[in-house]
Short mmCIF file of C-alpha atoms in Angstrom, two decimals:
data_model
loop_
_atom_site.label_atom_id
_atom_site.label_comp_id
_atom_site.label_asym_id
_atom_site.label_seq_id
_atom_site.Cartn_x
_atom_site.Cartn_y
_atom_site.Cartn_z
CA MET A 1 -19.38 -26.51 32.66
CA THR A 2 -18.49 -24.28 29.72
CA GLN A 3 -15.23 -24.83 27.93
CA PRO A 4 -12.87 -21.85 27.82
CA ARG A 5 -12.61 -20.32 24.37
CA LEU A 6 -9.36 -21.07 22.62
CA ARG A 7 -7.12 -18.10 22.06
CA LYS A 8 -5.84 -17.66 18.53
CA PRO A 9 -2.06 -17.13 18.14
CA LEU A 10 -1.29 -13.62 16.98
CA PHE A 11 1.09 -13.85 13.96
CA GLY A 12 0.82 -17.65 13.97
CA LEU A 13 1.28 -19.98 11.01
CA LEU A 14 -0.61 -18.97 7.86
CA PRO A 15 -2.64 -21.52 5.86
CA TRP A 16 -0.50 -22.91 3.01
CA THR A 17 -2.60 -21.46 0.15
CA GLU A 18 -2.77 -18.05 1.81
CA ARG A 19 0.97 -18.10 2.41
CA GLN A 20 1.66 -18.84 -1.28
CA THR A 21 -0.51 -15.91 -2.35
CA VAL A 22 1.10 -13.57 0.16
CA ALA A 23 4.60 -14.70 -0.82
CA GLU A 24 3.94 -13.95 -4.50
CA ALA A 25 2.49 -10.52 -3.72
CA LEU A 26 5.38 -9.62 -1.44
CA ARG A 27 7.97 -10.79 -3.96
CA THR A 28 6.55 -8.42 -6.58
CA GLU A 29 6.23 -5.55 -4.11
CA THR A 30 9.80 -6.01 -2.88
CA VAL A 31 11.26 -5.80 -6.39
CA GLY A 32 9.03 -2.84 -7.17
CA GLY A 33 10.12 -1.17 -3.95
CA LEU A 34 13.77 -1.42 -4.91
CA VAL A 35 12.99 0.18 -8.29
CA LEU A 36 10.97 2.85 -6.47
CA LEU A 37 13.90 3.50 -4.14
CA ALA A 38 16.22 3.91 -7.13
CA ALA A 39 13.78 6.31 -8.83
CA ALA A 40 13.56 8.46 -5.69
CA VAL A 41 17.34 8.66 -5.46
CA VAL A 42 17.58 9.65 -9.14
CA ALA A 43 14.89 12.33 -8.64
CA LEU A 44 16.71 13.85 -5.66
CA ALA A 45 20.07 13.78 -7.43
CA TRP A 46 18.65 15.27 -10.65
CA ALA A 47 16.69 18.02 -8.86
CA ASN A 48 19.83 19.08 -6.98
CA SER A 49 22.25 18.81 -9.90
CA PRO A 50 23.40 21.46 -12.41
CA TRP A 51 20.67 20.06 -14.70
CA SER A 52 17.83 20.87 -12.28
CA GLU A 53 16.25 23.28 -14.78
CA ALA A 54 15.97 20.45 -17.31
CA TYR A 55 14.27 18.33 -14.64
CA ALA A 56 11.73 21.08 -13.90
CA ALA A 57 11.12 21.72 -17.61
CA LEU A 58 10.46 18.02 -18.28
CA ARG A 59 8.18 17.67 -15.24
CA ASP A 60 6.15 20.76 -16.25
CA PHE A 61 5.96 19.97 -19.98
CA HIS A 62 2.30 19.80 -21.09
CA PHE A 63 0.77 17.48 -23.67
CA GLY A 64 -2.54 15.73 -24.24
CA ILE A 65 -5.94 16.43 -25.80
CA PRO A 66 -7.20 19.87 -24.68
CA ALA A 67 -10.64 19.32 -26.22
CA LEU A 68 -11.18 16.41 -23.81
CA GLY A 69 -9.85 18.33 -20.81
CA LEU A 70 -6.69 16.23 -20.78
CA ASP A 71 -3.93 18.76 -21.42
CA LEU A 72 -1.69 17.81 -18.48
CA SER A 73 1.92 18.20 -17.46
CA VAL A 74 4.22 15.18 -17.32
CA GLY A 75 4.04 15.34 -13.52
CA HIS A 76 0.24 15.33 -13.59
CA TRP A 77 0.12 12.49 -16.11
CA THR A 78 2.17 10.35 -13.74
CA ALA A 79 0.11 11.35 -10.67
CA ASP A 80 -3.36 11.20 -12.25
CA GLY A 81 -2.76 8.70 -15.05
CA LEU A 82 -0.07 6.18 -14.19
CA LEU A 83 -1.04 6.02 -10.52
CA ALA A 84 -4.50 4.87 -11.62
CA VAL A 85 -2.78 1.58 -12.55
CA PHE A 86 -1.27 1.42 -9.05
CA PHE A 87 -4.70 1.99 -7.49
CA LEU A 88 -6.26 -0.58 -9.83
CA ILE A 89 -3.87 -3.16 -8.36
CA ALA A 90 -4.68 -1.84 -4.86
CA GLY A 91 -8.39 -2.32 -5.58
CA ILE A 92 -7.78 -5.90 -6.73
CA GLU A 93 -5.74 -6.67 -3.60
CA LEU A 94 -8.43 -5.16 -1.41
CA LYS A 95 -11.13 -7.21 -3.18
CA ARG A 96 -9.07 -10.39 -2.72
CA GLU A 97 -8.58 -9.68 0.98
CA LEU A 98 -12.31 -9.03 1.42
CA VAL A 99 -13.40 -12.16 -0.47
CA VAL A 100 -10.76 -14.84 0.19
CA GLY A 101 -8.08 -13.20 2.36
CA GLU A 102 -7.55 -11.98 5.90
CA LEU A 103 -10.49 -9.55 5.77
CA ARG A 104 -13.15 -12.07 4.76
CA THR A 105 -14.36 -12.73 8.33
CA PRO A 106 -14.70 -10.29 11.24
CA ALA A 107 -12.48 -12.45 13.47
CA THR A 108 -9.48 -12.43 11.12
CA ALA A 109 -10.09 -8.87 9.95
CA ALA A 110 -10.23 -7.39 13.44
CA LEU A 111 -6.47 -7.23 14.04
CA PRO A 112 -5.25 -5.57 10.82
CA VAL A 113 -8.30 -3.29 10.64
CA ILE A 114 -7.91 -2.07 14.24
CA ALA A 115 -4.16 -1.61 13.79
CA ALA A 116 -4.59 0.18 10.45
CA VAL A 117 -7.35 2.50 11.69
CA CYS A 118 -5.28 3.43 14.75
CA GLY A 119 -2.26 3.78 12.46
CA MET A 120 -4.17 6.35 10.38
CA ALA A 121 -5.99 8.20 13.15
CA VAL A 122 -3.03 8.81 15.47
CA PRO A 123 -0.70 10.31 12.79
CA ALA A 124 -3.54 12.58 11.60
CA ALA A 125 -4.24 13.66 15.19
CA LEU A 126 -0.56 14.38 15.88
CA TYR A 127 -0.35 16.45 12.69
CA VAL A 128 -3.40 18.47 13.75
CA LEU A 129 -1.97 19.04 17.24
CA THR A 130 1.43 20.11 15.85
CA ALA A 131 -0.03 22.39 13.18
CA THR A 132 -2.48 23.95 15.64
CA ALA A 133 0.21 24.57 18.24
CA GLY A 134 2.42 26.25 15.63
CA GLY A 135 -0.36 28.25 13.98
CA GLY A 136 -0.02 26.32 10.72
CA SER A 137 -2.47 25.02 8.14
CA LEU A 138 -4.53 21.90 8.87
CA ASP A 139 -4.78 21.02 5.16
CA GLY A 140 -2.07 18.36 5.40
CA TRP A 141 -3.70 16.24 8.12
CA ALA A 142 -4.01 13.24 5.78
CA VAL A 143 -0.40 13.26 4.50
CA PRO A 144 1.13 11.02 7.22
CA MET A 145 -1.75 8.50 7.19
CA ALA A 146 -0.60 6.06 4.49
CA THR A 147 2.05 3.33 4.58
CA ASP A 148 4.02 2.62 1.41
CA ILE A 149 4.16 -1.18 1.32
CA ALA A 150 6.59 -1.32 -1.62
CA PHE A 151 9.08 1.05 0.00
CA ALA A 152 8.72 -0.73 3.38
CA LEU A 153 9.44 -4.11 1.80
CA ALA A 154 12.37 -2.64 -0.10
CA VAL A 155 13.86 -1.56 3.24
CA LEU A 156 13.31 -5.10 4.54
CA ALA A 157 15.11 -6.48 1.50
CA VAL A 158 18.05 -4.13 2.08
CA ILE A 159 18.44 -5.01 5.76
CA SER A 160 17.86 -8.71 4.92
CA THR A 161 15.59 -9.70 7.80
CA HIS A 162 13.98 -13.15 7.69
CA LEU A 163 10.62 -11.77 8.76
CA PRO A 164 8.07 -14.60 9.35
CA SER A 165 5.36 -14.90 6.71
CA ALA A 166 2.60 -14.04 9.21
CA LEU A 167 4.26 -10.72 10.06
CA ARG A 168 4.76 -9.95 6.37
CA ALA A 169 1.11 -10.82 5.70
CA PHE A 170 0.09 -8.50 8.53
CA LEU A 171 2.16 -5.70 6.99
CA LEU A 172 0.61 -6.34 3.56
CA THR A 173 -2.96 -6.43 4.90
CA LEU A 174 -2.31 -3.36 7.02
CA ALA A 175 -1.14 -1.48 3.91
CA VAL A 176 -4.22 -2.63 1.96
CA VAL A 177 -6.53 -1.21 4.65
CA ASP A 178 -4.31 1.90 4.72
CA ASP A 179 -4.79 2.30 0.97
CA LEU A 180 -8.56 2.01 1.39
CA GLY A 181 -8.46 4.80 3.96
CA ALA A 182 -6.31 6.95 1.69
CA ILE A 183 -8.66 6.35 -1.25
CA PHE A 184 -11.61 7.41 0.90
CA VAL A 185 -9.78 10.55 2.00
CA ILE A 186 -8.82 11.47 -1.57
CA ALA A 187 -12.36 10.86 -2.86
CA VAL A 188 -14.12 12.79 -0.07
CA PHE A 189 -11.73 15.55 1.01
CA PHE A 190 -9.77 16.30 -2.17
CA THR A 191 -12.57 16.51 -4.69
CA SER A 192 -12.87 19.83 -6.52
CA ASP A 193 -16.07 21.28 -8.00
CA LEU A 194 -18.04 18.37 -9.36
CA ASN A 195 -19.06 18.01 -13.00
CA PHE A 196 -22.12 15.79 -12.55
CA TRP A 197 -22.38 14.96 -16.26
CA ALA A 198 -18.84 13.57 -16.31
CA LEU A 199 -19.38 11.83 -12.96
CA GLY A 200 -22.58 10.27 -14.27
CA GLY A 201 -20.74 9.11 -17.38
CA ALA A 202 -17.99 7.53 -15.25
CA PHE A 203 -20.63 5.78 -13.13
CA ALA A 204 -22.39 4.51 -16.27
CA GLY A 205 -19.07 3.18 -17.53
CA LEU A 206 -18.53 1.34 -14.24
CA VAL A 207 -22.01 -0.21 -14.56
CA VAL A 208 -21.10 -1.46 -18.06
CA PHE A 209 -17.80 -2.78 -16.62
CA TYR A 210 -19.77 -4.66 -13.93
CA VAL A 211 -22.24 -6.10 -16.45
CA LEU A 212 -19.39 -7.35 -18.65
CA GLN A 213 -17.91 -9.10 -15.62
CA ARG A 214 -21.26 -10.62 -14.65
CA CYS A 215 -21.78 -11.86 -18.20
CA ARG A 216 -18.30 -13.43 -18.16
CA VAL A 217 -17.19 -11.39 -21.19
CA ARG A 218 -13.47 -11.86 -21.84
CA GLY A 219 -11.04 -9.93 -24.01
CA TRP A 220 -8.88 -6.92 -23.26
CA TRP A 221 -10.32 -5.06 -26.26
CA TRP A 222 -13.57 -4.65 -24.30
CA TYR A 223 -12.05 -3.52 -21.04
CA ALA A 224 -9.05 -1.39 -22.05
CA PRO A 225 -11.00 1.29 -24.02
CA LEU A 226 -13.78 1.22 -21.42
CA GLY A 227 -11.28 1.64 -18.59
CA ILE A 228 -9.60 4.60 -20.29
CA ALA A 229 -12.99 6.23 -20.88
CA ILE A 230 -13.98 5.73 -17.22
CA TRP A 231 -10.65 7.21 -16.09
CA ALA A 232 -11.02 10.28 -18.38
CA LEU A 233 -14.59 10.91 -17.26
CA MET A 234 -13.61 10.54 -13.60
CA TYR A 235 -10.78 13.03 -14.09
CA ASN A 236 -13.10 15.57 -15.70
CA SER A 237 -15.74 15.05 -12.99
CA GLY A 238 -13.55 16.66 -10.33
CA VAL A 239 -13.07 13.40 -8.39
CA HIS A 240 -9.42 12.34 -8.35
CA ALA A 241 -8.86 10.06 -11.34
CA THR A 242 -7.15 7.32 -9.29
CA VAL A 243 -10.56 6.51 -7.74
CA ALA A 244 -11.54 5.06 -11.13
CA GLY A 245 -8.72 2.52 -10.85
CA VAL A 246 -9.86 1.43 -7.40
CA ALA A 247 -13.48 1.10 -8.51
CA MET A 248 -12.57 -1.13 -11.45
CA GLY A 249 -10.30 -3.25 -9.23
CA LEU A 250 -13.16 -3.81 -6.78
CA ILE A 251 -15.50 -4.86 -9.60
CA LEU A 252 -13.15 -7.50 -11.08
CA ARG A 253 -14.14 -11.05 -10.12
CA THR A 254 -11.87 -12.83 -7.64
CA ILE A 255 -13.60 -16.23 -7.36
CA ARG A 256 -12.97 -18.85 -10.05
CA ASP A 257 -15.80 -20.40 -12.02
CA LYS A 258 -15.89 -24.16 -12.45
CA GLY A 259 -13.14 -25.21 -14.84
CA GLU A 260 -11.51 -21.77 -14.76
CA LYS A 261 -7.76 -21.74 -14.09
CA THR A 262 -7.50 -18.13 -12.93
CA THR A 263 -9.92 -15.33 -12.14
CA PRO A 264 -10.13 -12.06 -14.13
CA ALA A 265 -8.70 -10.21 -11.12
CA ALA A 266 -5.73 -12.58 -10.95
CA ARG A 267 -5.08 -12.26 -14.69
CA VAL A 268 -5.21 -8.46 -14.62
CA SER A 269 -3.03 -8.33 -11.51
CA HIS A 270 -0.49 -10.71 -13.05
CA ARG A 271 -0.22 -8.61 -16.22
CA LEU A 272 -0.36 -5.13 -14.71
CA HIS A 273 1.47 -5.59 -11.41
CA PRO A 274 4.90 -5.43 -13.13
CA VAL A 275 3.74 -2.30 -15.00
CA SER A 276 2.57 -0.73 -11.74
CA ALA A 277 5.62 -1.69 -9.68
CA GLY A 278 8.22 -1.26 -12.39
CA VAL A 279 6.92 1.69 -14.42
CA ALA A 280 3.94 3.60 -12.98
CA VAL A 281 5.06 4.07 -9.36
CA PRO A 282 8.77 4.69 -10.14
CA LEU A 283 7.86 7.32 -12.77
CA PHE A 284 5.56 9.01 -10.27
CA ALA A 285 8.40 9.00 -7.74
CA LEU A 286 10.78 10.38 -10.35
CA PHE A 287 8.64 13.48 -10.86
CA ALA A 288 7.24 13.80 -7.32
CA ALA A 289 10.34 13.25 -5.18
CA GLY A 290 12.53 15.81 -6.92
CA VAL A 291 12.85 18.19 -3.99
CA THR A 292 15.57 20.82 -3.85
CA VAL A 293 17.57 19.97 -0.74
CA SER A 294 18.98 23.11 0.81
CA GLY A 295 19.73 24.26 4.32
CA ASP A 296 16.56 26.34 4.41
CA ALA A 297 14.43 23.46 3.11
CA LEU A 298 15.78 21.01 5.68
CA THR A 299 15.46 23.58 8.45
CA SER A 300 11.82 24.19 7.53
CA VAL A 301 11.07 20.49 7.98
CA PHE A 302 11.78 20.83 11.70
CA THR A 303 10.67 24.43 12.25
CA ASP A 304 7.54 24.99 10.14
CA PRO A 305 4.43 23.44 11.74
CA GLU A 306 3.09 21.68 8.63
CA PRO A 307 6.23 19.71 7.64
CA LEU A 308 7.04 19.06 11.30
CA GLY A 309 3.53 17.64 11.75
CA VAL A 310 4.12 15.28 8.82
CA VAL A 311 7.42 14.02 10.29
CA ILE A 312 5.94 13.53 13.76
CA GLY A 313 2.90 11.81 12.26
CA LEU A 314 4.96 9.38 10.18
CA VAL A 315 7.51 8.53 12.87
CA ALA A 316 5.73 8.81 16.24
CA GLY A 317 2.13 8.55 15.01
CA LYS A 318 2.55 5.30 13.11
CA ILE A 319 4.48 3.67 15.97
CA LEU A 320 1.93 4.66 18.61
CA GLY A 321 -1.12 3.95 16.46
CA ILE A 322 -0.19 0.53 15.08
CA PHE A 323 1.51 -0.77 18.24
CA LEU A 324 -1.35 0.33 20.51
CA GLY A 325 -3.94 -0.94 18.02
CA THR A 326 -2.28 -4.36 17.89
CA TYR A 327 -1.94 -4.47 21.69
CA LEU A 328 -5.60 -3.57 22.18
CA ALA A 329 -6.62 -6.29 19.70
CA ALA A 330 -4.55 -8.84 21.64
CA ARG A 331 -5.87 -7.54 24.97
CA PHE A 332 -9.58 -7.49 24.18
CA THR A 333 -10.01 -10.26 21.58
CA ARG A 334 -9.19 -13.98 21.55
CA ALA A 335 -5.83 -13.32 19.89
CA GLU A 336 -2.57 -13.72 21.79
CA LEU A 337 0.97 -13.04 20.63
CA ASN A 338 2.83 -15.97 19.07
CA PRO A 339 5.09 -17.31 21.89
CA ASP A 340 8.07 -17.30 19.50
CA LEU A 341 7.73 -13.53 19.02
CA ALA A 342 8.03 -10.55 21.35
CA TRP A 343 6.31 -7.19 21.40
CA ALA A 344 9.62 -5.76 20.20
CA ASP A 345 8.83 -7.44 16.85
CA VAL A 346 5.50 -5.62 16.64
CA LEU A 347 7.26 -2.38 17.57
CA GLY A 348 9.72 -2.85 14.71
CA LEU A 349 6.89 -3.54 12.28
CA ALA A 350 4.98 -0.46 13.50
CA THR A 351 8.11 1.64 12.98
CA LEU A 352 8.52 0.24 9.46
CA ALA A 353 4.94 1.30 8.66
CA GLY A 354 6.06 4.91 9.15
CA ILE A 355 7.54 4.79 5.66
CA GLY A 356 4.96 6.80 3.74
CA PHE A 357 5.97 7.64 0.19
CA THR A 358 3.77 7.16 -2.87
CA VAL A 359 0.34 7.96 -1.42
CA ALA A 360 1.77 10.45 1.10
CA LEU A 361 3.43 12.41 -1.72
CA LEU A 362 0.19 12.27 -3.73
CA ILE A 363 -1.92 13.62 -0.85
CA GLY A 364 0.78 16.23 -0.16
CA GLU A 365 0.48 17.48 -3.74
CA LEU A 366 -3.30 17.65 -3.43
CA ALA A 367 -3.20 19.41 -0.04
CA PHE A 368 -0.45 21.91 -0.95
CA PRO A 369 -0.46 22.34 -4.74
CA GLY A 370 2.71 24.08 -5.93
CA GLY A 371 4.83 26.67 -4.16
CA ALA A 372 7.38 26.39 -1.38
CA GLY A 373 4.80 24.87 1.01
CA GLY A 374 4.31 21.88 -1.27
CA GLU A 375 8.06 21.37 -1.63
CA HIS A 376 8.50 21.49 2.14
CA ILE A 377 5.78 18.87 2.59
CA LYS A 378 7.53 16.63 0.06
CA ALA A 379 10.80 17.10 1.95
CA ALA A 380 9.00 16.22 5.19
CA VAL A 381 7.64 12.98 3.69
CA LEU A 382 11.14 12.02 2.55
CA VAL A 383 12.77 12.93 5.87
CA GLY A 384 10.05 11.24 7.95
CA SER A 385 10.24 8.08 5.84
CA LEU A 386 14.03 8.04 6.12
CA ILE A 387 13.89 8.40 9.92
CA ALA A 388 11.27 5.64 10.17
CA ALA A 389 13.35 3.36 7.95
CA ALA A 390 16.47 3.95 10.04
CA PHE A 391 14.65 3.25 13.32
CA ALA A 392 13.02 0.14 11.86
CA ALA A 393 16.37 -1.15 10.57
CA VAL A 394 17.89 -0.85 14.04
CA LEU A 395 14.97 -2.57 15.77
CA LEU A 396 14.50 -5.35 13.21
CA ARG A 397 18.21 -6.13 12.87
CA ARG A 398 18.37 -6.71 16.63
CA ARG A 399 15.65 -9.35 16.28
CA ASN A 400 17.06 -10.92 13.14
CA ARG A 401 18.30 -14.09 14.86
CA VAL A 402 14.78 -14.85 16.05
CA TYR A 403 13.36 -14.15 12.59
CA LYS A 404 15.98 -16.37 10.95
CA ARG A 405 15.16 -19.31 13.23
CA LEU A 406 11.41 -18.94 12.60
CA TRP A 407 11.99 -18.57 8.86
CA GLU A 408 14.13 -21.73 8.76
CA GLU A 409 11.39 -23.65 10.60
CA GLU A 410 8.79 -22.41 8.11
CA GLU A 411 10.95 -23.26 5.08
CA ARG A 412 12.26 -26.68 6.19
CA ASP A 413 11.41 -29.31 3.57
CA ASP A 414 13.28 -32.55 4.38
CA ASP A 415 11.23 -34.66 1.95
CA ALA A 416 11.84 -32.15 -0.89
CA ASP A 417 8.22 -32.23 -2.06
CA GLY A 418 7.93 -28.48 -2.43
CA ILE A 419 5.70 -28.10 0.65
CA PRO A 420 7.36 -27.10 3.95
CA ASP A 421 7.23 -29.90 6.52
CA ILE A 422 5.45 -27.65 9.01
CA TYR A 423 2.30 -27.94 6.86
CA GLN A 424 2.38 -31.75 6.84
CA THR A 425 1.34 -33.86 9.80
CA ASP A 426 1.67 -37.40 8.44
CA ALA A 427 3.01 -39.43 5.53
CA THR A 428 -0.03 -38.70 3.43
CA GLY A 429 0.89 -35.05 3.32
CA SER A 430 -2.35 -33.85 4.84
CA GLY A 431 -2.01 -30.24 5.93
CA ARG A 432 -2.86 -28.67 9.21
#
């Protein structure tokens, strides 16, 4: 007689080491999200103030090295240069998830991957349907695909929910897969005429980067100049320069050698994550979110097919895609929902994932460069993210008592040994 296969709890207790890693990542992202939120508010206020001309002049001011093809505006430096640091961190997080995290085995990867893919496909499909029905352009189909994890966690920090660590880890992993999808879209669909010499040079630089990692060469003086050269070559190749950051993040080693305290990926992430969260992304937001808010602009968000498609994709598309993807994973795999949670919790999380900011604004700039159309798309991203945040706040606040009880159970440490009691089964402190 065959034994029935055990069903794995969906959003159950995380392993202790994984939970520590997730907690550290989320703590950094939450702080960065609050800074990002402040930068977006400043951008909106500045762009709609009597000093709006100064804002536009600063954003459009050009500097750089023309001989190297790097004479860019301040806005482009933040989008193509500083965001490469953000995507470097995204590449490191993706590599960690693939090697030691939730994506390392098909069984654990199935849930976030299915949910993320559905959460990208449905918003894109809704945008296409809306734009087609209204006779608009299909160029912005990828804008509502990405979730901004930093902004989403900042909203969680503001509404003060005690979201269980497993749900937070799911949101983080979902955003990592989202970022991978966005990177693929940028690399494939938003690549201009290719300069194969520059692309070959960037590839050669990545090979050297890989060899240095394999040979265990240490020292920032090797990697910093090489990384800048790879970025510049990638920019001049016609492929979006942020792809260089992702590629280098994926090459960095994430498994410790014998006697090694931290991996190169962990060291780089530790040093650059504050730069990414506290400088690079907020500065990008400062020069990307400065949309002139007028009656006509706000009206266009709900009347023009392209911005309306972005709003519908972010709000309705993310909810339908992620919720249905999670339900299908629970229905057709061995996973079952944690008995302490309800599907209303998943619905709130899916709504929160509709906050698309950094990557959505970047893809919007690539799809609609300049002009009123680009400004309307930016306004749509902001409005859609605001609506998603408001809906998520209402849903998650209603479930806050449940979250608080689960959080208190996870954090309880009666013996004050620094490890929650839920991870200890006997006096020896052996974990589950």
